[in-house]
């Protein structure tokens, strides 16, 4: 018997309709706390990239590694952790600084060059995209290791259409649909 195809549209509707809000703000931690929603997130983020030959999922701190692990398992890929500069990351030998993030200041990320190679096809997974500056920094990091940037998958988008196109972003829900 063939496996049942994943219904991405239904997963996106369910996340949109049941995404918890705290004080009017989308609550990613609340999604992670819900067993039913958590079970949808990994497959929904991975689905558009199933045929892209992804070999590694690059997951920037803080919530990226949680979501990235779900996606990596679903795509049968490895997980590359990218930490913020002031965190312990044994063996880190690559740093990249983003343009100002939604907070108005740049962020410095660190990684290990040997976690990605020219043979890798890398997908970035994170919880949000707003300005796209963190995604641009991840892309720079990936390409500096000689790997191919495949695109990005995020739970919530608050970004402009040009940012989504430039970084090949697949998002599950739009901020405006959750708060509007």
PDB file of C-alpha atoms in Angstrom, residues 7-177:
ATOM      1  CA  UNK A   7      -1.990  17.331   3.049  1.00  0.00           C
ATOM      2  CA  UNK A   8      -0.035  20.575   3.333  1.00  0.00           C
ATOM      3  CA  UNK A   9      -3.071  22.792   2.758  1.00  0.00           C
ATOM      4  CA  UNK A  10      -4.973  21.114   5.591  1.00  0.00           C
ATOM      5  CA  UNK A  11      -1.965  21.414   7.928  1.00  0.00           C
ATOM      6  CA  UNK A  12      -1.608  25.111   7.140  1.00  0.00           C
ATOM      7  CA  UNK A  13      -5.330  25.704   7.784  1.00  0.00           C
ATOM      8  CA  UNK A  14      -5.145  23.845  11.105  1.00  0.00           C
ATOM      9  CA  UNK A  15      -2.095  25.832  12.220  1.00  0.00           C
ATOM     10  CA  UNK A  16      -3.699  29.120  11.169  1.00  0.00           C
ATOM     11  CA  UNK A  17      -6.962  28.329  12.944  1.00  0.00           C
ATOM     12  CA  UNK A  18      -5.422  26.910  16.148  1.00  0.00           C
ATOM     13  CA  UNK A  19      -2.199  28.934  16.489  1.00  0.00           C
ATOM     14  CA  UNK A  20      -2.214  30.162  20.095  1.00  0.00           C
ATOM     15  CA  UNK A  21      -1.938  33.886  20.803  1.00  0.00           C
ATOM     16  CA  UNK A  22      -0.597  35.480  23.980  1.00  0.00           C
ATOM     17  CA  UNK A  23      -1.591  39.114  24.413  1.00  0.00           C
ATOM     18  CA  UNK A  24      -2.447  39.206  20.692  1.00  0.00           C
ATOM     19  CA  UNK A  25       0.963  37.863  19.638  1.00  0.00           C
ATOM     20  CA  UNK A  26       1.492  34.470  17.914  1.00  0.00           C
ATOM     21  CA  UNK A  27       2.885  32.041  20.496  1.00  0.00           C
ATOM     22  CA  UNK A  28       5.373  29.628  18.898  1.00  0.00           C
ATOM     23  CA  UNK A  29       6.005  28.020  22.303  1.00  0.00           C
ATOM     24  CA  UNK A  30       2.275  27.291  22.496  1.00  0.00           C
ATOM     25  CA  UNK A  31       2.425  25.454  19.167  1.00  0.00           C
ATOM     26  CA  UNK A  32       5.339  23.383  20.458  1.00  0.00           C
ATOM     27  CA  UNK A  33       3.368  22.594  23.621  1.00  0.00           C
ATOM     28  CA  UNK A  34       0.426  21.188  21.650  1.00  0.00           C
ATOM     29  CA  UNK A  35       1.030  17.551  20.666  1.00  0.00           C
ATOM     30  CA  UNK A  36      -1.434  17.853  17.781  1.00  0.00           C
ATOM     31  CA  UNK A  37       0.094  21.016  16.310  1.00  0.00           C
ATOM     32  CA  UNK A  38       3.672  19.871  16.940  1.00  0.00           C
ATOM     33  CA  UNK A  39       2.963  16.700  14.950  1.00  0.00           C
ATOM     34  CA  UNK A  40       2.003  18.861  11.949  1.00  0.00           C
ATOM     35  CA  UNK A  41       4.904  21.314  12.026  1.00  0.00           C
ATOM     36  CA  UNK A  42       7.819  19.119  10.916  1.00  0.00           C
ATOM     37  CA  UNK A  43       6.040  17.497   7.971  1.00  0.00           C
ATOM     38  CA  UNK A  44       4.463  20.814   6.922  1.00  0.00           C
ATOM     39  CA  UNK A  45       7.815  22.628   6.912  1.00  0.00           C
ATOM     40  CA  UNK A  46       9.521  19.748   5.077  1.00  0.00           C
ATOM     41  CA  UNK A  47       6.866  19.001   2.448  1.00  0.00           C
ATOM     42  CA  UNK A  48       7.832  21.536  -0.271  1.00  0.00           C
ATOM     43  CA  UNK A  49      11.457  20.350  -0.087  1.00  0.00           C
ATOM     44  CA  UNK A  50      10.948  16.556  -0.205  1.00  0.00           C
ATOM     45  CA  UNK A  51      12.232  16.291  -3.775  1.00  0.00           C
ATOM     46  CA  UNK A  52      15.017  18.887  -3.435  1.00  0.00           C
ATOM     47  CA  UNK A  53      17.722  16.457  -2.276  1.00  0.00           C
ATOM     48  CA  UNK A  54      18.265  18.238   1.031  1.00  0.00           C
ATOM     49  CA  UNK A  55      21.228  16.703   2.883  1.00  0.00           C
ATOM     50  CA  UNK A  56      21.434  19.131   5.804  1.00  0.00           C
ATOM     51  CA  UNK A  57      19.077  21.392   7.717  1.00  0.00           C
ATOM     52  CA  UNK A  58      20.689  24.566   9.060  1.00  0.00           C
ATOM     53  CA  UNK A  59      18.936  25.720  12.205  1.00  0.00           C
ATOM     54  CA  UNK A  60      19.831  29.061  13.829  1.00  0.00           C
ATOM     55  CA  UNK A  61      19.351  29.580  17.523  1.00  0.00           C
ATOM     56  CA  UNK A  62      17.003  29.943  19.442  1.00  0.00           C
ATOM     57  CA  UNK A  63      13.975  27.988  18.206  1.00  0.00           C
ATOM     58  CA  UNK A  64      15.487  26.941  14.883  1.00  0.00           C
ATOM     59  CA  UNK A  65      17.114  23.781  16.303  1.00  0.00           C
ATOM     60  CA  UNK A  66      13.813  22.518  17.685  1.00  0.00           C
ATOM     61  CA  UNK A  67      12.020  22.929  14.365  1.00  0.00           C
ATOM     62  CA  UNK A  68      15.104  21.991  12.358  1.00  0.00           C
ATOM     63  CA  UNK A  69      15.368  18.622  14.092  1.00  0.00           C
ATOM     64  CA  UNK A  70      11.760  17.809  13.166  1.00  0.00           C
ATOM     65  CA  UNK A  71      12.402  18.731   9.532  1.00  0.00           C
ATOM     66  CA  UNK A  72      15.765  16.956   9.338  1.00  0.00           C
ATOM     67  CA  UNK A  73      14.210  13.688  10.522  1.00  0.00           C
ATOM     68  CA  UNK A  74      11.402  14.048   7.986  1.00  0.00           C
ATOM     69  CA  UNK A  75      13.838  14.726   5.140  1.00  0.00           C
ATOM     70  CA  UNK A  76      16.364  12.122   6.316  1.00  0.00           C
ATOM     71  CA  UNK A  77      18.981  14.855   6.495  1.00  0.00           C
ATOM     72  CA  UNK A  78      21.533  15.935   9.075  1.00  0.00           C
ATOM     73  CA  UNK A  79      21.113  18.895  11.402  1.00  0.00           C
ATOM     74  CA  UNK A  80      23.575  21.804  11.493  1.00  0.00           C
ATOM     75  CA  UNK A  81      23.357  23.934  14.612  1.00  0.00           C
ATOM     76  CA  UNK A  82      24.117  27.640  14.304  1.00  0.00           C
ATOM     77  CA  UNK A  83      24.548  29.405  17.615  1.00  0.00           C
ATOM     78  CA  UNK A  84      24.507  33.045  18.570  1.00  0.00           C
ATOM     79  CA  UNK A  85      27.992  34.443  19.128  1.00  0.00           C
ATOM     80  CA  UNK A  86      27.921  34.595  22.908  1.00  0.00           C
ATOM     81  CA  UNK A  87      26.958  30.898  23.289  1.00  0.00           C
ATOM     82  CA  UNK A  88      29.229  27.885  23.669  1.00  0.00           C
ATOM     83  CA  UNK A  89      29.706  26.047  20.353  1.00  0.00           C
ATOM     84  CA  UNK A  90      32.762  23.741  20.511  1.00  0.00           C
ATOM     85  CA  UNK A  91      34.810  23.896  17.337  1.00  0.00           C
ATOM     86  CA  UNK A  92      33.121  26.992  15.920  1.00  0.00           C
ATOM     87  CA  UNK A  93      35.369  28.435  13.231  1.00  0.00           C
ATOM     88  CA  UNK A  94      32.929  30.462  11.106  1.00  0.00           C
ATOM     89  CA  UNK A  95      31.143  33.642  12.088  1.00  0.00           C
ATOM     90  CA  UNK A  96      28.681  35.711  10.145  1.00  0.00           C
ATOM     91  CA  UNK A  97      26.982  38.967  11.081  1.00  0.00           C
ATOM     92  CA  UNK A  98      23.472  39.735   9.912  1.00  0.00           C
ATOM     93  CA  UNK A  99      22.143  43.092   8.888  1.00  0.00           C
ATOM     94  CA  UNK A 100      19.878  44.587  11.575  1.00  0.00           C
ATOM     95  CA  UNK A 101      17.142  42.150  12.593  1.00  0.00           C
ATOM     96  CA  UNK A 102      13.604  43.073  13.624  1.00  0.00           C
ATOM     97  CA  UNK A 103      15.127  44.261  16.912  1.00  0.00           C
ATOM     98  CA  UNK A 104      17.101  46.911  15.000  1.00  0.00           C
ATOM     99  CA  UNK A 105      20.546  45.477  15.741  1.00  0.00           C
ATOM    100  CA  UNK A 106      22.682  42.941  13.896  1.00  0.00           C
ATOM    101  CA  UNK A 107      23.155  39.413  15.210  1.00  0.00           C
ATOM    102  CA  UNK A 108      26.415  37.463  15.059  1.00  0.00           C
ATOM    103  CA  UNK A 109      26.105  33.720  14.445  1.00  0.00           C
ATOM    104  CA  UNK A 110      28.752  31.019  14.754  1.00  0.00           C
ATOM    105  CA  UNK A 111      29.050  27.605  13.141  1.00  0.00           C
ATOM    106  CA  UNK A 112      31.552  24.895  12.291  1.00  0.00           C
ATOM    107  CA  UNK A 113      32.841  24.852   8.711  1.00  0.00           C
ATOM    108  CA  UNK A 114      33.034  21.066   8.589  1.00  0.00           C
ATOM    109  CA  UNK A 115      29.309  20.698   9.264  1.00  0.00           C
ATOM    110  CA  UNK A 116      28.610  21.685   5.628  1.00  0.00           C
ATOM    111  CA  UNK A 117      30.526  20.773   2.483  1.00  0.00           C
ATOM    112  CA  UNK A 118      30.293  21.353  -1.278  1.00  0.00           C
ATOM    113  CA  UNK A 119      28.317  18.080  -1.462  1.00  0.00           C
ATOM    114  CA  UNK A 120      25.526  19.430   0.744  1.00  0.00           C
ATOM    115  CA  UNK A 121      22.181  20.880  -0.232  1.00  0.00           C
ATOM    116  CA  UNK A 122      21.075  22.905   2.766  1.00  0.00           C
ATOM    117  CA  UNK A 123      17.651  24.047   3.914  1.00  0.00           C
ATOM    118  CA  UNK A 124      17.373  26.732   6.609  1.00  0.00           C
ATOM    119  CA  UNK A 125      14.617  26.216   9.184  1.00  0.00           C
ATOM    120  CA  UNK A 126      13.519  28.832  11.709  1.00  0.00           C
ATOM    121  CA  UNK A 127      10.395  29.930  13.538  1.00  0.00           C
ATOM    122  CA  UNK A 128       9.931  33.410  11.991  1.00  0.00           C
ATOM    123  CA  UNK A 129      11.000  35.570   9.102  1.00  0.00           C
ATOM    124  CA  UNK A 130      10.547  39.330   9.372  1.00  0.00           C
ATOM    125  CA  UNK A 131      13.371  41.318   7.775  1.00  0.00           C
ATOM    126  CA  UNK A 132      15.145  38.337   6.202  1.00  0.00           C
ATOM    127  CA  UNK A 133      18.483  39.448   7.652  1.00  0.00           C
ATOM    128  CA  UNK A 134      19.028  36.233   9.626  1.00  0.00           C
ATOM    129  CA  UNK A 135      18.160  34.140   6.558  1.00  0.00           C
ATOM    130  CA  UNK A 136      20.603  36.166   4.474  1.00  0.00           C
ATOM    131  CA  UNK A 137      23.304  35.530   7.096  1.00  0.00           C
ATOM    132  CA  UNK A 138      22.532  31.781   7.070  1.00  0.00           C
ATOM    133  CA  UNK A 139      22.721  31.754   3.282  1.00  0.00           C
ATOM    134  CA  UNK A 140      26.095  33.533   3.401  1.00  0.00           C
ATOM    135  CA  UNK A 141      27.345  30.983   5.934  1.00  0.00           C
ATOM    136  CA  UNK A 142      26.131  28.029   3.854  1.00  0.00           C
ATOM    137  CA  UNK A 143      27.648  29.332   0.640  1.00  0.00           C
ATOM    138  CA  UNK A 144      30.947  30.196   2.387  1.00  0.00           C
ATOM    139  CA  UNK A 145      31.277  26.472   3.152  1.00  0.00           C
ATOM    140  CA  UNK A 146      30.730  25.669  -0.542  1.00  0.00           C
ATOM    141  CA  UNK A 147      27.308  24.119   0.068  1.00  0.00           C
ATOM    142  CA  UNK A 148      24.162  24.851  -1.958  1.00  0.00           C
ATOM    143  CA  UNK A 149      21.412  26.941  -0.369  1.00  0.00           C
ATOM    144  CA  UNK A 150      18.075  25.277  -1.208  1.00  0.00           C
ATOM    145  CA  UNK A 151      15.702  27.676   0.539  1.00  0.00           C
ATOM    146  CA  UNK A 152      14.105  28.306   3.907  1.00  0.00           C
ATOM    147  CA  UNK A 153      11.109  27.006   5.818  1.00  0.00           C
ATOM    148  CA  UNK A 154       9.547  29.000   8.661  1.00  0.00           C
ATOM    149  CA  UNK A 155       6.413  28.746  10.750  1.00  0.00           C
ATOM    150  CA  UNK A 156       5.401  32.420  10.662  1.00  0.00           C
ATOM    151  CA  UNK A 157       6.082  35.075   8.048  1.00  0.00           C
ATOM    152  CA  UNK A 158       5.889  38.766   8.747  1.00  0.00           C
ATOM    153  CA  UNK A 159       8.156  39.526   5.771  1.00  0.00           C
ATOM    154  CA  UNK A 160       7.654  41.435   2.567  1.00  0.00           C
ATOM    155  CA  UNK A 161       6.987  39.428  -0.581  1.00  0.00           C
ATOM    156  CA  UNK A 162      10.399  40.393  -1.989  1.00  0.00           C
ATOM    157  CA  UNK A 163      12.129  38.921   1.078  1.00  0.00           C
ATOM    158  CA  UNK A 164      10.192  35.671   0.684  1.00  0.00           C
ATOM    159  CA  UNK A 165      11.086  35.439  -3.003  1.00  0.00           C
ATOM    160  CA  UNK A 166      14.742  36.412  -2.559  1.00  0.00           C
ATOM    161  CA  UNK A 167      15.309  33.738   0.093  1.00  0.00           C
ATOM    162  CA  UNK A 168      12.947  31.122  -1.370  1.00  0.00           C
ATOM    163  CA  UNK A 169      10.921  31.007   1.838  1.00  0.00           C
ATOM    164  CA  UNK A 170       8.127  28.540   2.487  1.00  0.00           C
ATOM    165  CA  UNK A 171       6.039  29.721   5.430  1.00  0.00           C
ATOM    166  CA  UNK A 172       3.175  27.931   7.102  1.00  0.00           C
ATOM    167  CA  UNK A 173       1.197  30.948   8.292  1.00  0.00           C
ATOM    168  CA  UNK A 174       1.226  34.673   7.712  1.00  0.00           C
ATOM    169  CA  UNK A 175       1.403  36.950  10.736  1.00  0.00           C
ATOM    170  CA  UNK A 176      -1.530  39.018   9.464  1.00  0.00           C
ATOM    171  CA  UNK A 177      -3.757  35.935   9.223  1.00  0.00           C
TER     172      UNK A 177
END
